[in-house]
Short mmCIF file of C-alpha atoms in Angstrom, two decimals:
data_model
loop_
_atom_site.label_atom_id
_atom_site.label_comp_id
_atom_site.label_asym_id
_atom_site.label_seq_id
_atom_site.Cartn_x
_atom_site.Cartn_y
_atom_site.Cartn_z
CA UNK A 86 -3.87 74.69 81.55
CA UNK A 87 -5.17 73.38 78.06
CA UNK A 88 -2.11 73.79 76.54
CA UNK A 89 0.17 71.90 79.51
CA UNK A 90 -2.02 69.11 79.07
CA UNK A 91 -1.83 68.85 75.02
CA UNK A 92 1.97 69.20 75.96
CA UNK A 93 1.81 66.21 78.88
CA UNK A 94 -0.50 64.18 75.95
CA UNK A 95 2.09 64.86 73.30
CA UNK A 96 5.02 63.98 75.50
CA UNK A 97 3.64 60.83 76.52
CA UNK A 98 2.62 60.10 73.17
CA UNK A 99 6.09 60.04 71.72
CA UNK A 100 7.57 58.29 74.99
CA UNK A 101 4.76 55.12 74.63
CA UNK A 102 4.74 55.21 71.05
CA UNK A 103 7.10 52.96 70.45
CA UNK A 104 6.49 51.04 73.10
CA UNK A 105 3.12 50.17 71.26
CA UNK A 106 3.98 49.46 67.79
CA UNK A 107 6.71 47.14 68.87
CA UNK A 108 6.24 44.25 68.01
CA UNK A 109 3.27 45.07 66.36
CA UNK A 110 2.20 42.51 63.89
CA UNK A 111 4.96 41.07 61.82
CA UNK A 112 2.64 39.71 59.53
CA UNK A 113 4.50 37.00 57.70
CA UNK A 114 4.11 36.32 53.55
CA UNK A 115 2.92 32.90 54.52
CA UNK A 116 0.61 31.66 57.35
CA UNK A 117 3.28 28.57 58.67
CA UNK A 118 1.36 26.40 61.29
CA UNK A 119 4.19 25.25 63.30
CA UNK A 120 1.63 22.95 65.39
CA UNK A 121 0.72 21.39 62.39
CA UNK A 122 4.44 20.43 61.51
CA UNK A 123 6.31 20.66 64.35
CA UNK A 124 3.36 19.40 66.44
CA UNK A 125 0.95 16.94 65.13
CA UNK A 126 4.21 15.98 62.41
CA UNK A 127 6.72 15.77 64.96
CA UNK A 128 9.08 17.33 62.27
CA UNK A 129 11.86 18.32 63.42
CA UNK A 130 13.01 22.45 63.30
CA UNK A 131 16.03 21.07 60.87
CA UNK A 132 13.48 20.19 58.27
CA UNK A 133 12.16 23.58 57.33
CA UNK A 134 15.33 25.25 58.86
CA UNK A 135 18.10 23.41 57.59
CA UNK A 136 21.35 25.55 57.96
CA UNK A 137 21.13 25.55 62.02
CA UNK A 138 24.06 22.72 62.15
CA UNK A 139 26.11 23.78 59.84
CA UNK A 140 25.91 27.27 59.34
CA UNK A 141 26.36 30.18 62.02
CA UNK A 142 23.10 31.69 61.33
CA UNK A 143 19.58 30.07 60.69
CA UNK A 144 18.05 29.75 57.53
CA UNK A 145 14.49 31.32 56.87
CA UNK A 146 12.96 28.39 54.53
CA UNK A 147 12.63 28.97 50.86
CA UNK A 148 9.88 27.79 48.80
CA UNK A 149 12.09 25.04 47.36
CA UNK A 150 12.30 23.87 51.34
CA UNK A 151 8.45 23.65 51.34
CA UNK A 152 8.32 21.86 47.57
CA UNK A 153 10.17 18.95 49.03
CA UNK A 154 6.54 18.23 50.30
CA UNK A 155 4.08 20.55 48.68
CA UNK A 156 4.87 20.21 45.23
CA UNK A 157 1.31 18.36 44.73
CA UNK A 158 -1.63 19.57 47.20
CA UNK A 159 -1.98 18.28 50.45
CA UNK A 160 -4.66 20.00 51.48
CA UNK A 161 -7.14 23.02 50.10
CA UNK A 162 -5.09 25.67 52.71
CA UNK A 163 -4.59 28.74 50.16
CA UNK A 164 -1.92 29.35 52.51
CA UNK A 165 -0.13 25.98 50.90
CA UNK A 166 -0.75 27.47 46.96
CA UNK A 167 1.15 30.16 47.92
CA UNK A 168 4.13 28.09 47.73
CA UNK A 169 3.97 26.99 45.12
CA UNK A 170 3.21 30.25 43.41
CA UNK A 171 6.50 31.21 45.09
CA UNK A 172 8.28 28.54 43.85
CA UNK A 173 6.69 29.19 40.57
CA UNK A 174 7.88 31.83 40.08
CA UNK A 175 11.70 31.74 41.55
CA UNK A 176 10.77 34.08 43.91
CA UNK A 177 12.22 34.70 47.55
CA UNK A 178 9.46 34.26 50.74
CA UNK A 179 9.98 37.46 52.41
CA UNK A 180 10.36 36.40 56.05
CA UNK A 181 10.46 38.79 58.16
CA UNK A 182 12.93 37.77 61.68
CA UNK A 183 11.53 37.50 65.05
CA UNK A 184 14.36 36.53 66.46
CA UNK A 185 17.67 39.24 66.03
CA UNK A 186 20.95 39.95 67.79
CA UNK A 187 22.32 43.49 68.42
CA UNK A 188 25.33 44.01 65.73
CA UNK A 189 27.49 43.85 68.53
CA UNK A 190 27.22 40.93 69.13
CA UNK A 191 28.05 37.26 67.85
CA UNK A 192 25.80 34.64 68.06
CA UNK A 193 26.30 30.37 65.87
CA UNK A 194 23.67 28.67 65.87
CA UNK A 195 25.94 25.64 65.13
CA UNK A 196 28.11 26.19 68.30
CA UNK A 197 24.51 26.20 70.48
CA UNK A 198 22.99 23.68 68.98
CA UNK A 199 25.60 21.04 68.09
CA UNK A 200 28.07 21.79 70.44
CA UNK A 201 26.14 22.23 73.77
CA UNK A 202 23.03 20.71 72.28
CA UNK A 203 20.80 23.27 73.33
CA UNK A 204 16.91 22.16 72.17
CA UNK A 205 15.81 25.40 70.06
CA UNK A 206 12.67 25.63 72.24
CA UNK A 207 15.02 26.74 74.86
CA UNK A 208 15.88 29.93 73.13
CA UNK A 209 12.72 30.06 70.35
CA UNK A 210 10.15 29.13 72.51
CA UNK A 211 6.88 26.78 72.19
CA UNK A 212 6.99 27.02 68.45
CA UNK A 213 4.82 23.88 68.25
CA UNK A 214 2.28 24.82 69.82
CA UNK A 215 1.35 28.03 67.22
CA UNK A 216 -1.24 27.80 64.68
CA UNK A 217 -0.17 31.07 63.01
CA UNK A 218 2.95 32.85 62.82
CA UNK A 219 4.48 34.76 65.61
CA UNK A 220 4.39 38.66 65.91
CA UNK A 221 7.13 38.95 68.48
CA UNK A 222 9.37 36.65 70.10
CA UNK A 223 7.69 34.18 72.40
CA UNK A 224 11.24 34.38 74.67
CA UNK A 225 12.67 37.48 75.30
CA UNK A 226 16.56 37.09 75.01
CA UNK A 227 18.43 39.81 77.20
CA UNK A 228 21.99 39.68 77.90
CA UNK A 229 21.40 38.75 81.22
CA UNK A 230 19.08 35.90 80.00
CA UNK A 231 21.92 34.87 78.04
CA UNK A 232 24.52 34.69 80.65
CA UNK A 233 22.73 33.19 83.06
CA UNK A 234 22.23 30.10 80.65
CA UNK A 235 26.35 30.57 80.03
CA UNK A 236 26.35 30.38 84.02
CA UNK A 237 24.54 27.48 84.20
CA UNK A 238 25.89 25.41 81.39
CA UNK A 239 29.56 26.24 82.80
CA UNK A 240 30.00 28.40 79.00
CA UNK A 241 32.07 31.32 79.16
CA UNK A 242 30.34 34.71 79.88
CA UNK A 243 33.94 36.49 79.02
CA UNK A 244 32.60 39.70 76.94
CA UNK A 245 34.51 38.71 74.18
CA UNK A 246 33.31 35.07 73.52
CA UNK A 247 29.50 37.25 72.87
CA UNK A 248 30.62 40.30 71.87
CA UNK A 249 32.42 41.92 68.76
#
């Protein structure tokens, strides 16, 4: 009987497991406020990520990004020091992505944003409204999320305007 339950324990140990550690703290190399900018600023997500109209894929923002206003102090945040160490020292922020598509399938942010001028909180979330970096995506994009937005802005939801 001991042994069938170390076997039941072990079996539902490797079936939750990753269940648990998912999206388990994504700790980011810098602690952005987004309420702070996006918020209290009102800047918009363009300023920080600026490749979202032009580009197909977001850009992460790069030290040089945050220099534009944090070249000098602004406040006494050692969070804000650390760009400029960064930027120092020509060195890459290591973002890590919340936010990723399957390799199957396509995704512009350009086509979204500019062409059916979809509002990134519709798709990112409440950004604005976090003091510290996310962990985990604050929407949870499924394909069915996604065509039911398709459905309801008339897109097309043919498999191969998504999918590769």
């Amino acid at each position: 009987m001991r042994r069938l339950s170390s076997y039941i324990f072990a079996l539902l140990l490797v079936l939750y497991f990753p269940i648990l550690v998912a999206g388990v703290n994504s700790s980011q190399p810098i602690r952005f406020n987004h309420k702070k900018h996006a918020g209290e600023m009102s800047l918009p997500c363009t300023t920080c990520h600026q490749t979202v109209k032009e580009q197909t894929f977001a850009s992460l923002p790069q030290a040089g990004t945050c220099m534009t206003c944090h070249a000098a102090a602004l406040t006494k945040n050692p969070e804000e020091e650390k760009i400029r160490q960064y930027a120092a020292k020509k060195e890459k922020i290591a973002w890590k992505r919340i936010y990723q598509m399957p390799d199957h399938v396509f995704f512009s942010h350009r086509r979204h944003v500019i062409s059916a001028k979809i509002e990134c909180v519709t798709c990112h979330g409440k950004m604005a409204e976090l003091t510290e970096p996310p962990t985990r995506p604050l929407v949870q994009q499924s394909m069915s999320w996604c065509i039911a937005c398709h459905q309801e802005k008339r897109a097309s939801v043919d498999c191969n305007a998504c999918h590769k």
